[in-house]
Each structure stands twice: as C-alpha cells, then as structure tokens.
PDB file of C-alpha atoms in Angstrom:
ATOM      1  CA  UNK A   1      54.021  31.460  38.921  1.00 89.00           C
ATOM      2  CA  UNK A   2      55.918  29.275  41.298  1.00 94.00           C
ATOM      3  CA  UNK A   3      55.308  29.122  45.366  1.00 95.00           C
ATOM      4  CA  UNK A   4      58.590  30.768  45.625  1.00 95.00           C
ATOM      5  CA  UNK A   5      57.893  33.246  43.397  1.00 95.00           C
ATOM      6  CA  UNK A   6      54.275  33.643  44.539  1.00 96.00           C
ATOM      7  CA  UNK A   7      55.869  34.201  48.451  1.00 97.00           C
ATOM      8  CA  UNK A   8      58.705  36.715  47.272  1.00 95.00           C
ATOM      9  CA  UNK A   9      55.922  38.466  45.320  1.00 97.00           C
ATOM     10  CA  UNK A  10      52.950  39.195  48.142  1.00 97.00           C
ATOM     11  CA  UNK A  11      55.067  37.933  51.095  1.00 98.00           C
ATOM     12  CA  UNK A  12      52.391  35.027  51.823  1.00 98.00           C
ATOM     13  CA  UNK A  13      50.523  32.316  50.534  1.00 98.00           C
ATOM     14  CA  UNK A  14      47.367  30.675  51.905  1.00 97.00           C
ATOM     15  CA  UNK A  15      47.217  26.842  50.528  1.00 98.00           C
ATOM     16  CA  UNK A  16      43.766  24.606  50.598  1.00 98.00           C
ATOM     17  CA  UNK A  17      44.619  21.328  52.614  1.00 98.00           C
ATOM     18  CA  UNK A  18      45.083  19.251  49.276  1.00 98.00           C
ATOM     19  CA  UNK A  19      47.216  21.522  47.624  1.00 98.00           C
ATOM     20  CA  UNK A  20      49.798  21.783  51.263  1.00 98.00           C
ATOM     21  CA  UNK A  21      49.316  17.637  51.034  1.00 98.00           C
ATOM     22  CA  UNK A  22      50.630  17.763  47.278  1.00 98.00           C
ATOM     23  CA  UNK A  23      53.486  20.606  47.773  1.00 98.00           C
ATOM     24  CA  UNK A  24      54.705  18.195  51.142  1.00 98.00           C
ATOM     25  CA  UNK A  25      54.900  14.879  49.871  1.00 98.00           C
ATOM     26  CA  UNK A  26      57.069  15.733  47.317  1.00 98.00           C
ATOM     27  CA  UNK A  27      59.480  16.116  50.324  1.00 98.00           C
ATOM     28  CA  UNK A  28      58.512  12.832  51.889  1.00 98.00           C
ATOM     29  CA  UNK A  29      55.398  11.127  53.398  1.00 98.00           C
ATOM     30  CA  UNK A  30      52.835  11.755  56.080  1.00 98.00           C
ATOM     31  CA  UNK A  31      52.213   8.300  56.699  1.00 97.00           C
ATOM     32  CA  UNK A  32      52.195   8.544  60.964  1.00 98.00           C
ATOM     33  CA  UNK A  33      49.873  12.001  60.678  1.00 98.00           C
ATOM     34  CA  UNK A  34      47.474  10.476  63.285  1.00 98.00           C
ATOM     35  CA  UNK A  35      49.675   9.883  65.901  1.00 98.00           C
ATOM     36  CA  UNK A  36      51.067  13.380  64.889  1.00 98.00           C
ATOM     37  CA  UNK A  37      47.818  14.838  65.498  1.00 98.00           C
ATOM     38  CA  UNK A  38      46.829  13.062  68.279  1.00 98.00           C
ATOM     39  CA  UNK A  39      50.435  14.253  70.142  1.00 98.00           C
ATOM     40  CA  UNK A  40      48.659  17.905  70.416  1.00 98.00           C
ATOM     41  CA  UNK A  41      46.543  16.431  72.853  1.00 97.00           C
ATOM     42  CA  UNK A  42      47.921  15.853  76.692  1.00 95.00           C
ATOM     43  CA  UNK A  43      49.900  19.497  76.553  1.00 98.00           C
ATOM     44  CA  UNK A  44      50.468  21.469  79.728  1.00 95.00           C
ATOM     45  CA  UNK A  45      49.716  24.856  79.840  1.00 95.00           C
ATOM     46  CA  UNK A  46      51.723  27.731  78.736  1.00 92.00           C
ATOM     47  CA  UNK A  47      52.782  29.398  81.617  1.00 92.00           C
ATOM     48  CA  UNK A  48      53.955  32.561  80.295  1.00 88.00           C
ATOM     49  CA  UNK A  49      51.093  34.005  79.140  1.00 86.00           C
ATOM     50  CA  UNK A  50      51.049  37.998  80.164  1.00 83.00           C
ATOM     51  CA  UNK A  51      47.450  38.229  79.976  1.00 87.00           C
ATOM     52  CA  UNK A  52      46.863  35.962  82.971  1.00 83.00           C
ATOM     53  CA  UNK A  53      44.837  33.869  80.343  1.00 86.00           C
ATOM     54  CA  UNK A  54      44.713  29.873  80.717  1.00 89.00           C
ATOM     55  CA  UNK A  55      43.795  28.965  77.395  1.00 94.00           C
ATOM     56  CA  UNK A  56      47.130  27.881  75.314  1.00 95.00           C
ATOM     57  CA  UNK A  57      48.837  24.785  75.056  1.00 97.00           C
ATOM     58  CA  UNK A  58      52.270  24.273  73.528  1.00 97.00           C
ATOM     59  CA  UNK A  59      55.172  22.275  73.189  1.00 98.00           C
ATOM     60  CA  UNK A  60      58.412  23.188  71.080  1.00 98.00           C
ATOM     61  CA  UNK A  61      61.459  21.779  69.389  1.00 98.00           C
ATOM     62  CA  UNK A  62      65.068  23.300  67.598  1.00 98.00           C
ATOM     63  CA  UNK A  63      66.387  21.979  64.574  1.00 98.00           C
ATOM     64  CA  UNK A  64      69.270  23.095  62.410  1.00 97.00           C
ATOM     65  CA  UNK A  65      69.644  22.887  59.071  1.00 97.00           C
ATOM     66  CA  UNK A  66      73.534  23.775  57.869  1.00 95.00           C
ATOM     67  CA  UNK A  67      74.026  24.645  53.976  1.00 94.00           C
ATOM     68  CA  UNK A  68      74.512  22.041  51.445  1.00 86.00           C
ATOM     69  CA  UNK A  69      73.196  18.387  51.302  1.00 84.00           C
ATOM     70  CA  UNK A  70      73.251  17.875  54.966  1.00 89.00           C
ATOM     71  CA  UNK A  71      70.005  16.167  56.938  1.00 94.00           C
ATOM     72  CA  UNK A  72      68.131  18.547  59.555  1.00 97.00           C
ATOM     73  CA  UNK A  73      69.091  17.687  63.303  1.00 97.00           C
ATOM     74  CA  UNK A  74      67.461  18.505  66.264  1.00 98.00           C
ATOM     75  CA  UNK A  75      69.559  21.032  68.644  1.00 97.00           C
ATOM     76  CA  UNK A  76      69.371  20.769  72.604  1.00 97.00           C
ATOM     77  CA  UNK A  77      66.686  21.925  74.345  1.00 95.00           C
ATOM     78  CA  UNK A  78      66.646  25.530  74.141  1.00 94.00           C
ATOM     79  CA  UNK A  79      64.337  28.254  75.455  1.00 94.00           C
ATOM     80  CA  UNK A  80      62.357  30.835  72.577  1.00 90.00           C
ATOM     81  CA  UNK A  81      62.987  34.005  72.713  1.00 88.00           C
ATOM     82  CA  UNK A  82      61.334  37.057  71.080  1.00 83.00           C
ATOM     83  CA  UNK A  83      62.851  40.683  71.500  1.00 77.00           C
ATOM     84  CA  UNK A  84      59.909  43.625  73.143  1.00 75.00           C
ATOM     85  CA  UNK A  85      60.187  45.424  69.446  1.00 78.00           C
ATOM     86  CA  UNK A  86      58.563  41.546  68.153  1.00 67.00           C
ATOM     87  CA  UNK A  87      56.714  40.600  70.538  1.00 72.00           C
ATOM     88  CA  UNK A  88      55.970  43.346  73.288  1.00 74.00           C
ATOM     89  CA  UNK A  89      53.287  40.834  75.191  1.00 74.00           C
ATOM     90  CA  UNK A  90      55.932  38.034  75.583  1.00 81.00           C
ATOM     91  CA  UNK A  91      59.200  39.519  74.323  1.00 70.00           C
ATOM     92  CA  UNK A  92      62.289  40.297  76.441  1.00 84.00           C
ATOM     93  CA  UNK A  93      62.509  36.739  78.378  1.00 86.00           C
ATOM     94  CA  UNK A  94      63.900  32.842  77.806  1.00 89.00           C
ATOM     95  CA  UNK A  95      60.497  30.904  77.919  1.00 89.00           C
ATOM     96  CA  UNK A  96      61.295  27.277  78.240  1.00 93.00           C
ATOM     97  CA  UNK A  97      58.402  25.443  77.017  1.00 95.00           C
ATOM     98  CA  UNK A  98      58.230  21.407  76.998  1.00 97.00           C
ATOM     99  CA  UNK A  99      59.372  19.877  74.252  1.00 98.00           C
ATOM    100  CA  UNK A 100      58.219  18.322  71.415  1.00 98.00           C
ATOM    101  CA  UNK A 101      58.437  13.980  72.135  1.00 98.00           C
ATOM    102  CA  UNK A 102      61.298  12.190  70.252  1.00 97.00           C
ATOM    103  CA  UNK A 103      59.274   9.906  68.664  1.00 98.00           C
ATOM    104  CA  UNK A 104      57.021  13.389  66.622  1.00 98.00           C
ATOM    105  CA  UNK A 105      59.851  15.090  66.208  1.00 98.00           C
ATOM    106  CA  UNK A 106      61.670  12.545  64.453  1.00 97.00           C
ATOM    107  CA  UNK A 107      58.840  10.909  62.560  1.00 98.00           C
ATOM    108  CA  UNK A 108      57.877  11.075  59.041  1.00 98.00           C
ATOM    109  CA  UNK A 109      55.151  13.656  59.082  1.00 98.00           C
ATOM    110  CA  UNK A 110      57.779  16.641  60.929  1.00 98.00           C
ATOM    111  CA  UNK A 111      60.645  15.532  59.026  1.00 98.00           C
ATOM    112  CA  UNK A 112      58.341  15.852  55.531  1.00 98.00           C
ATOM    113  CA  UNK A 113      57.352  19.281  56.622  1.00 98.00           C
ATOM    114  CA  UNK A 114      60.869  20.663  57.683  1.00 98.00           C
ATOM    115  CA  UNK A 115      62.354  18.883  54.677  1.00 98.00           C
ATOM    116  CA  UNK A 116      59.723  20.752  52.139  1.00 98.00           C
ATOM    117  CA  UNK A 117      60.167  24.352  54.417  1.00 98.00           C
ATOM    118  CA  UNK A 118      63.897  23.591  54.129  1.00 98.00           C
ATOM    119  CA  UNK A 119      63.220  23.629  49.951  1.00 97.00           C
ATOM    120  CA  UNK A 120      60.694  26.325  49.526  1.00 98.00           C
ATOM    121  CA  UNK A 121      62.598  28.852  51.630  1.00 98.00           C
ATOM    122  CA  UNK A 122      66.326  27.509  50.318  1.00 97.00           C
ATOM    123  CA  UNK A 123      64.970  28.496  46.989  1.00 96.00           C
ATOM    124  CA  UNK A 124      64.205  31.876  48.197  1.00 97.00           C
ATOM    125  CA  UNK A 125      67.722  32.245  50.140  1.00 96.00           C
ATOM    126  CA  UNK A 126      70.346  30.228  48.861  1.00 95.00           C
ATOM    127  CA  UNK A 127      73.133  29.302  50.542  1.00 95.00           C
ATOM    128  CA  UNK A 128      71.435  29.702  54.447  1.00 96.00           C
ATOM    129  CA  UNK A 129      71.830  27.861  57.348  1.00 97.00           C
ATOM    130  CA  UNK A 130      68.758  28.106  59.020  1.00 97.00           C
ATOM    131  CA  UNK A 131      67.912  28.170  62.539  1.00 97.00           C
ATOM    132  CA  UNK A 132      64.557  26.033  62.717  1.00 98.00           C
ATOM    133  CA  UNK A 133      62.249  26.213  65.371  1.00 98.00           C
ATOM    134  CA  UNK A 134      58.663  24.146  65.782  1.00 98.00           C
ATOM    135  CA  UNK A 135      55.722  25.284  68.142  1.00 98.00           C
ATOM    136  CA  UNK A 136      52.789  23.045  69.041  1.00 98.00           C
ATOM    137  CA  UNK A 137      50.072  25.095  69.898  1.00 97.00           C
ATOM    138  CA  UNK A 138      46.560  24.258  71.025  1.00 98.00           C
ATOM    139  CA  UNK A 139      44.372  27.178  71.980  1.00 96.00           C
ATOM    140  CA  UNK A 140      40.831  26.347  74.065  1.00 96.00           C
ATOM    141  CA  UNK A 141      38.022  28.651  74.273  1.00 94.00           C
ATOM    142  CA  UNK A 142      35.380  28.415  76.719  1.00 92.00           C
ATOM    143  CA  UNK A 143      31.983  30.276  77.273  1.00 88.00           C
ATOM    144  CA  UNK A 144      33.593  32.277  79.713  1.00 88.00           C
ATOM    145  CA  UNK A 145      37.026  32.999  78.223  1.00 88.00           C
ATOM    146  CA  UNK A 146      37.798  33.035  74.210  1.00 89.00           C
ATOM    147  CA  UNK A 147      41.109  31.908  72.865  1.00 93.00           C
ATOM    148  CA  UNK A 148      43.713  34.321  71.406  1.00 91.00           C
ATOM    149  CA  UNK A 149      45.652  32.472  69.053  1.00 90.00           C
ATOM    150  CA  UNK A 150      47.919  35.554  68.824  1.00 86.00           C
ATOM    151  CA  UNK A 151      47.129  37.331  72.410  1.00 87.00           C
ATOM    152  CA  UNK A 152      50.158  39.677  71.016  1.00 86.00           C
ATOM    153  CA  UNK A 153      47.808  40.576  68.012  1.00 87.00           C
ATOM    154  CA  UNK A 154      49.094  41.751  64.459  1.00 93.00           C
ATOM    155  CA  UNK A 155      52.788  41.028  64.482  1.00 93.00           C
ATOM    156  CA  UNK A 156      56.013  39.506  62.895  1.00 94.00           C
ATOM    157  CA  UNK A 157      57.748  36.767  64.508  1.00 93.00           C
ATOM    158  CA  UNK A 158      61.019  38.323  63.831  1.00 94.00           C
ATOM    159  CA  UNK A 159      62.240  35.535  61.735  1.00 97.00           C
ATOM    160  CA  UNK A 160      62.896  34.984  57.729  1.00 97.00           C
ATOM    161  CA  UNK A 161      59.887  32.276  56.983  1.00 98.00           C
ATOM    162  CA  UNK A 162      56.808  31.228  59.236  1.00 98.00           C
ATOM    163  CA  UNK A 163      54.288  28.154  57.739  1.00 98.00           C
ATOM    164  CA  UNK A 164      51.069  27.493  59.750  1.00 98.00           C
ATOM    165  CA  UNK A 165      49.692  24.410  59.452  1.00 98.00           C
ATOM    166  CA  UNK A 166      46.100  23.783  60.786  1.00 98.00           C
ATOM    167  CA  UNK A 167      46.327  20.318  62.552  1.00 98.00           C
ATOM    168  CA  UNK A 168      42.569  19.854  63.948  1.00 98.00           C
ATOM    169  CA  UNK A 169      39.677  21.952  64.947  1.00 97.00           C
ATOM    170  CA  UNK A 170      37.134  20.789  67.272  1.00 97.00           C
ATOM    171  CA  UNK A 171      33.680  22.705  68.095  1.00 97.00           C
ATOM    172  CA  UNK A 172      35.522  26.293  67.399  1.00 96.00           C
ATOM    173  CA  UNK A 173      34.085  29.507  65.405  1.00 93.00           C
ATOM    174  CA  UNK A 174      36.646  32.047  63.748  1.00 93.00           C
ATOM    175  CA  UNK A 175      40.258  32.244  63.851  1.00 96.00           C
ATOM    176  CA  UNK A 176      40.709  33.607  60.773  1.00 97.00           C
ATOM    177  CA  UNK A 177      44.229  34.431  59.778  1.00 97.00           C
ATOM    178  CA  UNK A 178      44.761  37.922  58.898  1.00 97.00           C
ATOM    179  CA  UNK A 179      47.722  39.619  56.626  1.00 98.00           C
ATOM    180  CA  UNK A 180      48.910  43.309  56.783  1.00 97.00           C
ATOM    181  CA  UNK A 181      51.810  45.022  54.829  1.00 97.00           C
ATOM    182  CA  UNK A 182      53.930  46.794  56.495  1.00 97.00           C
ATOM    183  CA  UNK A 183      51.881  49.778  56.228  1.00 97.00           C
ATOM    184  CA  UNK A 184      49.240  47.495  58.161  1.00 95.00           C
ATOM    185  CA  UNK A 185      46.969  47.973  55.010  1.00 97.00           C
ATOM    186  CA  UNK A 186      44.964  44.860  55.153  1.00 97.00           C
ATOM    187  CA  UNK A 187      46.300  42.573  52.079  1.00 97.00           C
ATOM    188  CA  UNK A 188      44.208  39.046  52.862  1.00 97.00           C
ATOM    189  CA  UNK A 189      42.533  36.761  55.130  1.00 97.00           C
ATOM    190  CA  UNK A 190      42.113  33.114  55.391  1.00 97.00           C
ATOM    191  CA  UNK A 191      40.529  31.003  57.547  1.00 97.00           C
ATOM    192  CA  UNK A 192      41.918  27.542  58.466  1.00 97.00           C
ATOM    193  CA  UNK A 193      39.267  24.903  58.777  1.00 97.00           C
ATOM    194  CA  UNK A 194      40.712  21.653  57.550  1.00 98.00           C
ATOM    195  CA  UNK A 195      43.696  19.846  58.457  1.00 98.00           C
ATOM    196  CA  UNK A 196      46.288  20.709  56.049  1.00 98.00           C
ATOM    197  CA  UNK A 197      45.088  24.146  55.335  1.00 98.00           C
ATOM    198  CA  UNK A 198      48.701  26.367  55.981  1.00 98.00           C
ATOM    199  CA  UNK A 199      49.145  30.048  55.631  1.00 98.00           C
ATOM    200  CA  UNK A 200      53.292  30.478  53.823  1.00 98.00           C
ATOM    201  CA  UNK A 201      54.531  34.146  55.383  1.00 98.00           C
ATOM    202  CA  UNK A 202      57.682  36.215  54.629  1.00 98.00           C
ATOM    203  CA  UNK A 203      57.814  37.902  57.377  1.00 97.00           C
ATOM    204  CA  UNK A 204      60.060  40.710  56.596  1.00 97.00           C
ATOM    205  CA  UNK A 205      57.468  41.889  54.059  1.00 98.00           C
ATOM    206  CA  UNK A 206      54.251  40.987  56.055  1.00 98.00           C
ATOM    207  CA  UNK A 207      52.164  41.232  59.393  1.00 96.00           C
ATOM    208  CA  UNK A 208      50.366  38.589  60.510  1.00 96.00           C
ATOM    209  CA  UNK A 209      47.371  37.595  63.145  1.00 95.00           C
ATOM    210  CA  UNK A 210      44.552  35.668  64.018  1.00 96.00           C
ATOM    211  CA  UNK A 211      41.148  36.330  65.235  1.00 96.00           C
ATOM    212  CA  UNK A 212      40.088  34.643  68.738  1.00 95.00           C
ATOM    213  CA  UNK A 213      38.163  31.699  69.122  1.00 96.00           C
ATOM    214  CA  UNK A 214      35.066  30.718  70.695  1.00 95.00           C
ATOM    215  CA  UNK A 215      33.107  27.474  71.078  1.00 96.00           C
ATOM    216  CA  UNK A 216      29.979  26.930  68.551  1.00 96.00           C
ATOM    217  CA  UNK A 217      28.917  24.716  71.815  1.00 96.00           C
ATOM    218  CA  UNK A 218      29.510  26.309  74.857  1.00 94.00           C
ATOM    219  CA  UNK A 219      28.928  22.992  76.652  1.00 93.00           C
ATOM    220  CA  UNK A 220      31.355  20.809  74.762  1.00 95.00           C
ATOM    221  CA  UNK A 221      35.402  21.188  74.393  1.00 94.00           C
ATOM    222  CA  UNK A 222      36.794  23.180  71.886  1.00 96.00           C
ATOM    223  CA  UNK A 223      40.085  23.761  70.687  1.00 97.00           C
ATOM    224  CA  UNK A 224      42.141  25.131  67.660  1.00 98.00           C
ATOM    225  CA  UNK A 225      45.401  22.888  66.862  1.00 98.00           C
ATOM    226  CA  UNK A 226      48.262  24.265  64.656  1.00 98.00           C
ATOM    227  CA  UNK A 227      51.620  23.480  64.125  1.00 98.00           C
ATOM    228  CA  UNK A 228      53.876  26.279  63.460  1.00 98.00           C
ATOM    229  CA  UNK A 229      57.281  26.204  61.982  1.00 98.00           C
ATOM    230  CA  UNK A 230      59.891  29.190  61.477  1.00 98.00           C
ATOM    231  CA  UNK A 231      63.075  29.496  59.706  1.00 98.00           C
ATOM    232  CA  UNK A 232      65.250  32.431  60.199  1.00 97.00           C
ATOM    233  CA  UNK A 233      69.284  32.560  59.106  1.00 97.00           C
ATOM    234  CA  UNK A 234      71.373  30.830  61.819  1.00 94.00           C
ATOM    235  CA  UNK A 235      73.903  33.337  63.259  1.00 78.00           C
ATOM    236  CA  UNK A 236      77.798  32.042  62.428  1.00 63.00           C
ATOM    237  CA  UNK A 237      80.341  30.957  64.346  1.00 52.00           C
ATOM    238  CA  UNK A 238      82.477  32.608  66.024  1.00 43.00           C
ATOM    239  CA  UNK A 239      85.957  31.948  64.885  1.00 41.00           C
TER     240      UNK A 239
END
C-alpha cells in the first residue's frame, strides 16, 4: 500500500525518522538541516496564549502553491487564523506571529519538505491550489509549569493535510501524539523522539493531540521542537 493510499485509508500515518528522511529526499535534499534546527532556537514567546501560560515559542511563514508545474512561493506576511468551532482556546482572532527568517524559509531543508507535502497530498487531491502555511513551535516545560503542545487539546486544525515533524528534543518526558476518529474513539498513538520522526494527518477524517511535557531534569532546560506544516485548498479568485 502506498503513503497516499495508507493516509486516505486511516486518515494518518506515523513515519520512523529514516523512513520521513527516505520519503523527503526524493523531493530534494536536507543538506542545511543544522542551521534549520538550530533556527528554533532564539524564538520569542507566543503571546496569545489563552491560558496565561509562558511556555511556547513560534515563528510562522505562508506559501502558495498554484496547480500545475509551478514552484511554491512565499505569500506576505499574514496573520493565522483558526475559527472558535477549530480552535475554541485560540480561535476567533488574527494572531500575527514572527516570521519564519528568509534564509530557513527559502533553504533546502523547507523547500524539500513543502516540495514532498506538495506531492503526497497532490496525489490525494489533484488539481488543488493549496494554501500552505509553516509553524515553528518550541514548547518548554519547567518543574513548575509543563508544556502543552496542544493547550487546545484533541482537535482538527481545520485544514485538508497537517505533517509534524519532530525537529529536536532536549531533557523532555512524553508528548506523545494521540489520534481519534471522529467519533473520538482512540485509533493510535505515537511518540516523537528522534528528529525526523513525523506524524501524516487527514484532518477531515481524524482528531489529533499531544500529551504535555515535562523535564526528566527539573534543573536543566527542556524543550520539545517541531515543525508543523498544513495544506488546505486555497480559496479562488474572485473574478
């Protein structure tokens, strides 16, 4: 059974780190993933968190990627937006988060990921132009305060395609990745420990979440780093 096939089938995938490494070079090459990784650190803090907490980090970017043989572009700078009925934490406002550096969003690593998204999901929609949008996300936990990677907990993004990509993990217990169907019947769980590890969701046939996080140390820094992309069909033109 194909990716594609395996996605439209159970509405997710969870891939090992070498498997995600094999599946994305096909689209290109990763060859600048430690300045990639390294561009998580130095984030400011998400201000709009609704739980008063002070534990995420994130930047984010826009791409768009038109139908046919035509390269992915960066849009402006754009706020994300959620509606309440997706995201009833955050939903409802423009949050305006910084954005993603130039020099990551245009380098080989991103461009190899959107470009093998862009593939997978094109297979599984032909004939979309996709609205593309990137979050950065670091979440810290502390002795006194654990991390939420999804503070909204189970949920869909309210999008056509979501990949999470573990980046780094440093001192941190948990965050294990949880899928529900639509009933919320529990259909899988996955915990991402290596970089490369990446969860594939449909997410009009799936829920998704993610434990919190606490430190194994309480004494050193800890942090969970993930990358995650989502692709929903770009609304047309008006004439």
């Amino acid at each position: 059974m194909t990716r594609s096939e395996r996605l439209q089938q159970d509405g997710f995938e969870f891939l090992h780190a070498a498997d995600t490494r094999a599946w994305l070079e096909q689209s290109g090459s990763l060859t600048d993933w430690p300045e990639f990784a390294a561009s998580w650190n130095g984030m400011a803090l998400d201000q709009y968190m609704a739980d008063g907490g002070r534990y995420r980090r994130r930047r984010h970017a826009v791409f768009a990627a038109p139908v046919g043989d035509v390269a992915i572009a960066r849009a402006p700078h754009q706020p994300h937006y959620q509606t309440v009925e997706y995201n009833p934490l955050h939903g409802g406002i423009e949050r305006w988060f910084e954005p993603v550096p130039e020099t990551i969003a245009n380098g080989a690593s991103m461009r190899t990921i959107l470009r093998a998204c862009r593939a997978l999901f094109d297979s599984l929609s032909p004939g979309t132009s996709w609205h593309i949008e990137t979050h950065q996300f670091r979440i810290e936990a502390r002795s006194d305060e654990a991390g939420k990677p999804t503070p909204e907990g189970l949920h869909r993004d309210g999008v056509d395609y979501v990949l999470v990509l573990m980046i780094d993990r440093e001192n941190i217990a948990s965050g294990t990745t949880t899928i529900h169907g639509l009933d919320k019947v529990p259909l899988g769980s996955f915990t991402l420990t290596e970089p490369l590890d990446a969860a594939l969701v449909d997410d009009s046939q799936v829920y998704h979440g993610v434990t919190a996080v606490r430190p194994l140390d309480p004494a050193r820094p800890a942090h969970r780093d993930v990358l995650v992309v989502t692709f929903r069909a770009a609304q047309p033109q008006a004439a």
